[in-house]
Short mmCIF file of C-alpha atoms in Angstrom, two decimals:
data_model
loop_
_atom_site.label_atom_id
_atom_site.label_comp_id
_atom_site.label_asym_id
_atom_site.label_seq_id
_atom_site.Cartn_x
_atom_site.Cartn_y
_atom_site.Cartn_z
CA UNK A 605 -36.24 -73.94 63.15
CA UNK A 606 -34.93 -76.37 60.40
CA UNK A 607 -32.39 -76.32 58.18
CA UNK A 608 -32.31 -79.51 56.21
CA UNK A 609 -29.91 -80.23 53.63
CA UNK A 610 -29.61 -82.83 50.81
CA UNK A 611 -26.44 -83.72 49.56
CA UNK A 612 -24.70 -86.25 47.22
CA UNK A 613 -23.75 -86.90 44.07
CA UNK A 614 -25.24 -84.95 40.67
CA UNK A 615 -28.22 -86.92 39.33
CA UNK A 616 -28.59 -88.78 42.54
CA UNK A 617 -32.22 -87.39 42.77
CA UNK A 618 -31.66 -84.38 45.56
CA UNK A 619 -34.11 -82.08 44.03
CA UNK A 620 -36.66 -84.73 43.18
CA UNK A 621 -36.69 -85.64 47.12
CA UNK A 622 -36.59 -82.36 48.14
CA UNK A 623 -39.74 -81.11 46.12
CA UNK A 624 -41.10 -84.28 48.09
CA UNK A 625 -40.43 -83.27 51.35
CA UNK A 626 -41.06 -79.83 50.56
CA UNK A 627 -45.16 -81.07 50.04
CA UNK A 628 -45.09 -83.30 53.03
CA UNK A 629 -44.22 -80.87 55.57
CA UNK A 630 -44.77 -77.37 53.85
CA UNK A 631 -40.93 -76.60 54.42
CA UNK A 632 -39.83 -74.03 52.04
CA UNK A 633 -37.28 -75.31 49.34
CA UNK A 634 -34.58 -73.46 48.31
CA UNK A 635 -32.60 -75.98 46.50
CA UNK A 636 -28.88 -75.02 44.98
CA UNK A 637 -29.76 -74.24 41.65
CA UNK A 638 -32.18 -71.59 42.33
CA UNK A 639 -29.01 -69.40 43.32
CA UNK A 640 -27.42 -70.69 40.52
CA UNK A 641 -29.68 -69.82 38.21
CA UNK A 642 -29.87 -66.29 38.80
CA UNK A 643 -26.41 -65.54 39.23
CA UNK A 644 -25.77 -67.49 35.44
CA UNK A 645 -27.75 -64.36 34.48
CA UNK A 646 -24.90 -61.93 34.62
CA UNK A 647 -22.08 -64.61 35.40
CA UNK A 648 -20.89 -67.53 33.62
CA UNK A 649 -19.24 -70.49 35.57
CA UNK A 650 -16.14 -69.62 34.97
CA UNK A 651 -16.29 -65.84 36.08
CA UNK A 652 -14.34 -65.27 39.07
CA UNK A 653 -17.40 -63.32 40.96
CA UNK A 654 -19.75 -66.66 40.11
CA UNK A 655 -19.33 -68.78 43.46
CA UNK A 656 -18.71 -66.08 45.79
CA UNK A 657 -21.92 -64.73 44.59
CA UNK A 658 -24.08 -67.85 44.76
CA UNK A 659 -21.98 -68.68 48.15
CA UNK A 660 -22.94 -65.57 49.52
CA UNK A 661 -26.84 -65.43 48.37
CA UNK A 662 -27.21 -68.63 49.63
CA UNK A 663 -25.61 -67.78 53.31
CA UNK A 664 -27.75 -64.87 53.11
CA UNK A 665 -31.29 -66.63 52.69
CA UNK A 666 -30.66 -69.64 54.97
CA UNK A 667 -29.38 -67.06 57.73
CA UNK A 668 -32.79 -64.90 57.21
CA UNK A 669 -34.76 -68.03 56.86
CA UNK A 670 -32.92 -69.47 60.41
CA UNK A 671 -33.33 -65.88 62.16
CA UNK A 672 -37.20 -65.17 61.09
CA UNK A 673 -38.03 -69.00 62.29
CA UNK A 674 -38.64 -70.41 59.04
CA UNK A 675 -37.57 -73.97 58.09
CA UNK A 676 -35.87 -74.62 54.70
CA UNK A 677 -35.11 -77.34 52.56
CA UNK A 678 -31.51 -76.98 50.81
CA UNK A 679 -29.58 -79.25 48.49
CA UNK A 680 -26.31 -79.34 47.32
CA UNK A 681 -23.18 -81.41 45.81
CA UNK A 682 -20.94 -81.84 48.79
CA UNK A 683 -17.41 -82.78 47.86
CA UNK A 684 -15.08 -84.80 50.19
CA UNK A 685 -12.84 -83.43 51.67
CA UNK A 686 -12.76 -79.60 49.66
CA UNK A 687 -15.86 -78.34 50.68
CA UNK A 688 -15.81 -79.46 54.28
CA UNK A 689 -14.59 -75.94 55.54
CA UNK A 690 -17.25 -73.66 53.79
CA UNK A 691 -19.98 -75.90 54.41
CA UNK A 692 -19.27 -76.28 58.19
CA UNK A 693 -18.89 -72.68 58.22
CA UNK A 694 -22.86 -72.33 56.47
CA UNK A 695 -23.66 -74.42 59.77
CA UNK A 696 -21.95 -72.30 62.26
CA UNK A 697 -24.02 -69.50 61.03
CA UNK A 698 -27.41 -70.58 61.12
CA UNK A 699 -26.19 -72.42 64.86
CA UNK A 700 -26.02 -69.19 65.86
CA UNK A 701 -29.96 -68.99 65.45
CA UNK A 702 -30.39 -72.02 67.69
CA UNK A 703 -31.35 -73.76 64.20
CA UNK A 704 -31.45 -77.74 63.91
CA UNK A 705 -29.29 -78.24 61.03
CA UNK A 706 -30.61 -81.64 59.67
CA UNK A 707 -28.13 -83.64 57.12
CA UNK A 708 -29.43 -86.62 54.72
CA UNK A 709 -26.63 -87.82 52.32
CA UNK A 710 -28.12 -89.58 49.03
CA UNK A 711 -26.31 -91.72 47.27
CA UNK A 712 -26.70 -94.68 45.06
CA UNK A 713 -25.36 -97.45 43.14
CA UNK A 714 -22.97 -96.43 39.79
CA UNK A 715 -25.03 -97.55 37.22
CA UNK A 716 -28.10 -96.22 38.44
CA UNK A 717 -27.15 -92.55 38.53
CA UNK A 718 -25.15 -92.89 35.40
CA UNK A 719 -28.76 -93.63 33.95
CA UNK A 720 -30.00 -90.85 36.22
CA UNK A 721 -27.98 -88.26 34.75
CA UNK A 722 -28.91 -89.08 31.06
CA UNK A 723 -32.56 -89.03 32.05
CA UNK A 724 -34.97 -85.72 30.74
CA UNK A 725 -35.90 -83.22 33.27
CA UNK A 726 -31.77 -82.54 33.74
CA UNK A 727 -31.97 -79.40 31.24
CA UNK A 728 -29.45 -76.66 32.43
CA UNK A 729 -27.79 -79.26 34.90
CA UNK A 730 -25.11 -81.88 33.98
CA UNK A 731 -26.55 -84.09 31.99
CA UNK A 732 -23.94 -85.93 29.66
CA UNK A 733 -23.00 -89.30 30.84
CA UNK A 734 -18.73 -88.36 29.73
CA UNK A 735 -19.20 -85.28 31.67
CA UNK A 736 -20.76 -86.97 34.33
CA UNK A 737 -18.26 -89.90 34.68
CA UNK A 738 -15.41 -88.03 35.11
CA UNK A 739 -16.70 -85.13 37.02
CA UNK A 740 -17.28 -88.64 39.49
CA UNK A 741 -13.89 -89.81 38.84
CA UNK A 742 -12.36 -86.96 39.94
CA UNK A 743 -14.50 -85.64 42.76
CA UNK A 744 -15.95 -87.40 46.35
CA UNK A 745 -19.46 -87.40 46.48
CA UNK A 746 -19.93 -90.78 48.40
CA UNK A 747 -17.91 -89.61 51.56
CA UNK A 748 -19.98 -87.96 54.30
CA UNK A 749 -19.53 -84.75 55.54
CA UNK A 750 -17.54 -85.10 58.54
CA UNK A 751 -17.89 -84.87 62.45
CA UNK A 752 -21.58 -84.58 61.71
CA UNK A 753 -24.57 -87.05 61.87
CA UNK A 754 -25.93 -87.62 58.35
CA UNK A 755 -28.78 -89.58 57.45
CA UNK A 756 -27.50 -91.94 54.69
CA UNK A 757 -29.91 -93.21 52.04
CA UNK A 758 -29.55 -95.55 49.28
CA UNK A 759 -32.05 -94.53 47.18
CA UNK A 760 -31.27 -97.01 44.27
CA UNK A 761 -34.38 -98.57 44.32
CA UNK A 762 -37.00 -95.80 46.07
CA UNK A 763 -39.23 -93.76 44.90
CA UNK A 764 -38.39 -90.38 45.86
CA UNK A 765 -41.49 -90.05 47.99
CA UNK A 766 -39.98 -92.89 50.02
CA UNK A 767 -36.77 -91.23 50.49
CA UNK A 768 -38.70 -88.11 51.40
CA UNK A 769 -40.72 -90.00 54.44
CA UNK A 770 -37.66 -92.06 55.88
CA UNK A 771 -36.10 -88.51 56.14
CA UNK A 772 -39.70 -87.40 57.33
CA UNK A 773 -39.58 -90.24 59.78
CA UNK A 774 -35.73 -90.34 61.10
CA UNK A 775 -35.55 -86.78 61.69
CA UNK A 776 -39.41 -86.50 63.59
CA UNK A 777 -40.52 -83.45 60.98
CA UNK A 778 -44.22 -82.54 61.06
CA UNK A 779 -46.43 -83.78 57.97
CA UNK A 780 -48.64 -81.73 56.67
CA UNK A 781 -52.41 -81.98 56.84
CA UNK A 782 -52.88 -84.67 54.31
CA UNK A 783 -49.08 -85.51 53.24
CA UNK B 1058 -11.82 -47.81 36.23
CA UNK B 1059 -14.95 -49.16 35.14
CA UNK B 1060 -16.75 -48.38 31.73
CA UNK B 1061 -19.73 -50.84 32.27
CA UNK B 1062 -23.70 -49.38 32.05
CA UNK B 1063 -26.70 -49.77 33.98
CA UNK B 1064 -29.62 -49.33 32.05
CA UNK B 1065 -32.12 -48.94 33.66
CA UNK B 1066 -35.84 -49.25 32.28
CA UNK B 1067 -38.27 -48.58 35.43
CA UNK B 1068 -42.11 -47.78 35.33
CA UNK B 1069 -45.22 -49.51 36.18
CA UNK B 1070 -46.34 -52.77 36.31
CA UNK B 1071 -47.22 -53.90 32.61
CA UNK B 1072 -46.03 -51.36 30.69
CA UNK B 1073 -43.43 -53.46 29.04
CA UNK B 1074 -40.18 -53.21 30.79
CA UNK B 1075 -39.33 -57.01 30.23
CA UNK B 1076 -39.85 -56.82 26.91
CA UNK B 1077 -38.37 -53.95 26.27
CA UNK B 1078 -35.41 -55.13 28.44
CA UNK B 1079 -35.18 -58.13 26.60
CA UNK B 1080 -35.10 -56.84 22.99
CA UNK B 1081 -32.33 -53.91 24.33
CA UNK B 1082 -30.22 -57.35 25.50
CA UNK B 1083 -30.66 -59.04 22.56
CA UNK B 1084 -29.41 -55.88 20.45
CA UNK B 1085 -26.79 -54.72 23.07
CA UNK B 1086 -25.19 -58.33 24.09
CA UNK B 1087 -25.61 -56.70 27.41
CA UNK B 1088 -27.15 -59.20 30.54
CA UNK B 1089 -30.47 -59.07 31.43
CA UNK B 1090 -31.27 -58.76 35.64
CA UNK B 1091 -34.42 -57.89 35.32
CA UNK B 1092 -36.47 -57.24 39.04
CA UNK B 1093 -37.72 -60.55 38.55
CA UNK B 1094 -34.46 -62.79 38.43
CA UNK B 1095 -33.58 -60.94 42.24
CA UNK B 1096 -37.52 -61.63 43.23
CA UNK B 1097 -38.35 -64.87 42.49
CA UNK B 1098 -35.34 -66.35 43.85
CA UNK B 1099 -35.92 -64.93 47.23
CA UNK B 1100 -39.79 -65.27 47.16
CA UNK B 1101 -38.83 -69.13 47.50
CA UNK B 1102 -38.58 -68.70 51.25
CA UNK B 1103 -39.93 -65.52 52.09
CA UNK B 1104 -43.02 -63.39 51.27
CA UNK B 1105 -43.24 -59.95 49.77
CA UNK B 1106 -44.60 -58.80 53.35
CA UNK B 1107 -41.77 -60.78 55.42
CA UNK B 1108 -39.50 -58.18 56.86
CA UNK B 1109 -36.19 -59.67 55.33
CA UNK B 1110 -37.96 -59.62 52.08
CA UNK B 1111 -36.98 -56.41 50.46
CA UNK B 1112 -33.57 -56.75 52.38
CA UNK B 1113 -32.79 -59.98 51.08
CA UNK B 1114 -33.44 -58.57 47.46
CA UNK B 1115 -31.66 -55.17 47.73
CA UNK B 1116 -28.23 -56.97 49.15
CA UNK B 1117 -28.46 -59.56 46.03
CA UNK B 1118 -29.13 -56.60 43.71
CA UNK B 1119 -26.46 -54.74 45.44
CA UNK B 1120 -23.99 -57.49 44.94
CA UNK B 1121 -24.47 -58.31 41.57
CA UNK B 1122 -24.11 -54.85 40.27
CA UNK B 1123 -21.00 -54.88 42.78
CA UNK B 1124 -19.52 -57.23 41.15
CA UNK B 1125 -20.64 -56.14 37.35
CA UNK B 1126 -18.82 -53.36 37.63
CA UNK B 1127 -15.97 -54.94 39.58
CA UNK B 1128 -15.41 -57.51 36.48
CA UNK B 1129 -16.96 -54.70 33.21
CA UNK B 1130 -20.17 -56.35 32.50
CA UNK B 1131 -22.93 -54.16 31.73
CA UNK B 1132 -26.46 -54.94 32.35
CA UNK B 1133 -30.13 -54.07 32.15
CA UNK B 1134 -31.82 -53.89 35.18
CA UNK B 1135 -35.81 -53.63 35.24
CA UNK B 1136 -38.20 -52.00 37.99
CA UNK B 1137 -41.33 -50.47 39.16
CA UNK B 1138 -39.78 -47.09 40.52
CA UNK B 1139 -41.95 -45.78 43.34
CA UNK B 1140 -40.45 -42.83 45.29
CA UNK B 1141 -40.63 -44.65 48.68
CA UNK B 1142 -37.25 -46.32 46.99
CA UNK B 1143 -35.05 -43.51 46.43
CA UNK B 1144 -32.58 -44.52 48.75
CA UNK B 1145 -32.26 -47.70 47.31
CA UNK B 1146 -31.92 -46.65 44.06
CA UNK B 1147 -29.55 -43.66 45.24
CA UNK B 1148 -27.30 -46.27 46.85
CA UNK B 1149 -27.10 -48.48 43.27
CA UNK B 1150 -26.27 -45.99 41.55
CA UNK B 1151 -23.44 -44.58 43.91
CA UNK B 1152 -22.55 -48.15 43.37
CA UNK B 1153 -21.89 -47.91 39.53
CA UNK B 1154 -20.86 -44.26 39.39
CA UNK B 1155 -18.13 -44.34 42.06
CA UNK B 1156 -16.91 -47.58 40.07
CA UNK B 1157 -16.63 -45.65 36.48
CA UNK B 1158 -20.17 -46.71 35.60
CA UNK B 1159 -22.72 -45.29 33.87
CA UNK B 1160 -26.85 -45.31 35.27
CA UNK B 1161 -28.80 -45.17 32.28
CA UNK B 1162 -32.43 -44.28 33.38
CA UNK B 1163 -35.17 -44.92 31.00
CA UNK B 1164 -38.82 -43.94 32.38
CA UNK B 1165 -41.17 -46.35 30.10
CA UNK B 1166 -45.12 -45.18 30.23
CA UNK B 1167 -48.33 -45.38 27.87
CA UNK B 1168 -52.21 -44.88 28.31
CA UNK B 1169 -53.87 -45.79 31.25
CA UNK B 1170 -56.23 -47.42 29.14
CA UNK B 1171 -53.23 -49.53 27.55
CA UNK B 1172 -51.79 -50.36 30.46
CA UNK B 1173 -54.64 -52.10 31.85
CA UNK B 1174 -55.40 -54.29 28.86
CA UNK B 1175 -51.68 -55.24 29.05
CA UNK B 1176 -51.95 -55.55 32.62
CA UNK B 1177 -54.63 -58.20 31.83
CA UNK B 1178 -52.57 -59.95 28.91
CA UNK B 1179 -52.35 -63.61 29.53
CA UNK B 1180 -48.65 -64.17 29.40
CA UNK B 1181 -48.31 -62.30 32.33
CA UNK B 1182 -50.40 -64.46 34.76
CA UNK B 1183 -47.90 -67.26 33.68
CA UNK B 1184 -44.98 -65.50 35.22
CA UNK B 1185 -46.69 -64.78 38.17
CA UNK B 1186 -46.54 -61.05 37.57
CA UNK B 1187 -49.44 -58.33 38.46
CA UNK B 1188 -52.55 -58.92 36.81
CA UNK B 1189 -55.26 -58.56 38.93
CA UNK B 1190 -57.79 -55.51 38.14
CA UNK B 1191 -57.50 -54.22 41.87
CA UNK B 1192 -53.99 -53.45 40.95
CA UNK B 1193 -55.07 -51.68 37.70
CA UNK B 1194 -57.39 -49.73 39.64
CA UNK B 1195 -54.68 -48.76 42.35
CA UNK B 1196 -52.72 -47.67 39.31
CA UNK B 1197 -55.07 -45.06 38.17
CA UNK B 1198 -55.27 -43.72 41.67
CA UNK B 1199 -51.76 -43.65 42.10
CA UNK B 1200 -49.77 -41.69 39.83
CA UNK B 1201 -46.78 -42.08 41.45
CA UNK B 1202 -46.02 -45.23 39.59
CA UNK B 1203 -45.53 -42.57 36.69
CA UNK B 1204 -42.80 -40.84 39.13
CA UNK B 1205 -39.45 -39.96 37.49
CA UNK B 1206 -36.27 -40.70 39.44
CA UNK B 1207 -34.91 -37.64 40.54
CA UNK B 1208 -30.95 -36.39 40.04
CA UNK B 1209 -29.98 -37.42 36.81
CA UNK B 1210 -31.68 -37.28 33.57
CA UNK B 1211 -33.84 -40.15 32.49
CA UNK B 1212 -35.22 -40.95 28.74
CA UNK B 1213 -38.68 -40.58 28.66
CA UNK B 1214 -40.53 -43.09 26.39
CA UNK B 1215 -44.22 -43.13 25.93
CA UNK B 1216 -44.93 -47.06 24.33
CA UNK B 1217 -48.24 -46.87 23.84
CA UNK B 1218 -47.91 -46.73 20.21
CA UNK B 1219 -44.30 -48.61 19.99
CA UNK B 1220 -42.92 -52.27 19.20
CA UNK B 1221 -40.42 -53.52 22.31
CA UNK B 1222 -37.76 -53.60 19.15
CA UNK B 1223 -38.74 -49.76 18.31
CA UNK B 1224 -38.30 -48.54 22.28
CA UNK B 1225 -34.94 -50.64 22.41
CA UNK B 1226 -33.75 -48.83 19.50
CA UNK B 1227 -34.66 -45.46 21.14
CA UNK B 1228 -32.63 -46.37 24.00
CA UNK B 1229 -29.66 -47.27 22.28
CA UNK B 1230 -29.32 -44.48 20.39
CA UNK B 1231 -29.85 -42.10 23.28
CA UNK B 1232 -27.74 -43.57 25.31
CA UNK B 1233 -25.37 -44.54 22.38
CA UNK B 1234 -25.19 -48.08 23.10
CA UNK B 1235 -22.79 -50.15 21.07
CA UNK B 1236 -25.06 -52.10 18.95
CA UNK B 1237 -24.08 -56.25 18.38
CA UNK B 1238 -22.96 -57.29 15.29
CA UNK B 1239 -25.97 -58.55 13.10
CA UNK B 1240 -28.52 -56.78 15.08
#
């Protein structure tokens, strides 16, 4: 089974690729904001129950999705080097199911996902170019995750159909009948 | 100790619960979890007839009022109530009672006849809800879709006749909901 995770900066395009991949090879997609979203319900951001809750939904699905075989699509903001311990222990769990846990980090060039993050489509995600810019400023997204293979793709100038066949095509996954 | 509600609004498919949930929100201030919001997020990897489905859904429901009544934040919480679920209800309400909480059960019904033609209404089909006739016709068979939740004392509201806005009122006042400012 499959785990594959996008991760990179806000705006970079991680849900746009993933719906992509998600057609080509029939992989389920649960991408981070549909945690997110339902949690907002009856939590704000700021509420101290909001990421432990989303955290632990998440862990939940991708551990059932590892254990009953099926392969999953996931995306997220990965920041250098804060997040390195509860992501690595995400992978640790859904090792334990003998689950491939595939990594592609997205990234691209300043000024292009600066004009990313203004575009339409962004409703209920960040989407103002101050907020943006200094969430940036103060936060590594270009780094990595560590002691890991990723798959790194500039995806300044693809389409994100492109970006979803390179991973497609580095990573051997099986197309769909007609992708 | 905890002085949060769950109000609960349970009964069939179609008979109005979201709406009825939504108006009692917008009145209340209270948050809206309706079966839905736990459903659809985990129906994005798994089927209803997957065996972690109903799993997945119960430990998310589980949590969140867990954690509602941890941090005071009363809710209304929508569902089709079939007895088959006692124990899962049992168990959410332990939840909120041990806590300080208050379950709030309303038991929401109308015609048969009603029921179907909103079972058919076209908004529905866009939310990927029930709407197919066999469904309508299991409901007639089965009138344990009508089943009230045993132990405590649930508000029984027949809608057949009522506005979402009119069944949101009874609730409040029943239950004595503080009512927002404005509303």
């Amino acid at each position: 089974v499959d785990l594959l995770l996008l991760y990179g900066p806000p705006g970079v395009g991680k849900l746009t690729t993933a719906r992509e991949l998600s057609r080509l090879t029939g992989y389920k997609l649960f991408d981070n904001h549909a945690s997110i979203d339902v949690i907002r319900r009856v939590f704000d951001f700021k509420d101290e129950p909001f990421w432990p809750l989303v955290r632990r939904l998440r862990r939940d699905v991708l551990e059932a999705a590892c254990a009953h075989g099926v392969d999953v699509i996931t995306t997220g903001a990965y920041i250098y080097p804060d997040d390195t311990a509860v992501m690595e222990s995400g992978f640790e769990i859904v090792e334990k199911y003998s689950a491939r846990v595939l990594l592609t980090h997205l990234t691209c060039d300043i000024a292009e996902l600066e004009r990313r993050v203004q575009s339409e489509g962004r409703a209920n995600k960040m989407n103002s170019l101050e907020t943006a810019r200094e969430d940036i400023a103060r936060h590594d997204y270009f780094t990595p995750i560590p002691g890991r293979e990723s798959l790194h793709i500039d995806n300044s100038d693809l389409l994100p159909e492109d970006a979803a066949r390179r991973i497609i095509e580095h990573y051997g996954l099986p197309l769909l009948e007609a992708g | 100790m905890s002085s949060v509600d769950l109000v609960v609004i349970y009964g069939p498919p179609g008979v109005g619960k979201l709406t009825t949930a939504r108006e009692l929100s917008r009145l209340t201030g209270y948050k809206l979890f309706d079966n839905h919001a736990s459903i659809d997020v985990i129906r994005r990897v798994f089927d209803f007839d997957a065996p972690p489905f109903w799993t997945l859904v119960n430990r998310l429901r589980w949590d969140v009022f867990e954690q509602a009544v941890m941090n005071d934040v009363s809710l209304v919480f929508t569902h089709v109530y079939h007895p088959d679920e006692l124990e899962a209800v049992q168990r959410h309400r332990k939840l909120v009672e041990d806590g300080g909480g208050r379950v709030c059960h309303t038991s929401l019904r109308c015609d048969i006849g009603v029921l179907v033609e909103r079972l058919q209404s076209e908004q529905r089909a866009a939310m990927g809800k029930v709407t197919s006739p066999e469904v309508a016709a299991r409901l007639r068979a089965n009138r344990d879709l009508f089943a009230l939740i045993p132990d405590r004392e649930s508000l029984i509201i027949d809608n057949t006749l009522l506005e979402p806005d009119e069944s949101a009122r009874r609730i409040i006042e029943h239950y004595r909901l503080p009512l927002l400012e404005g509303a």
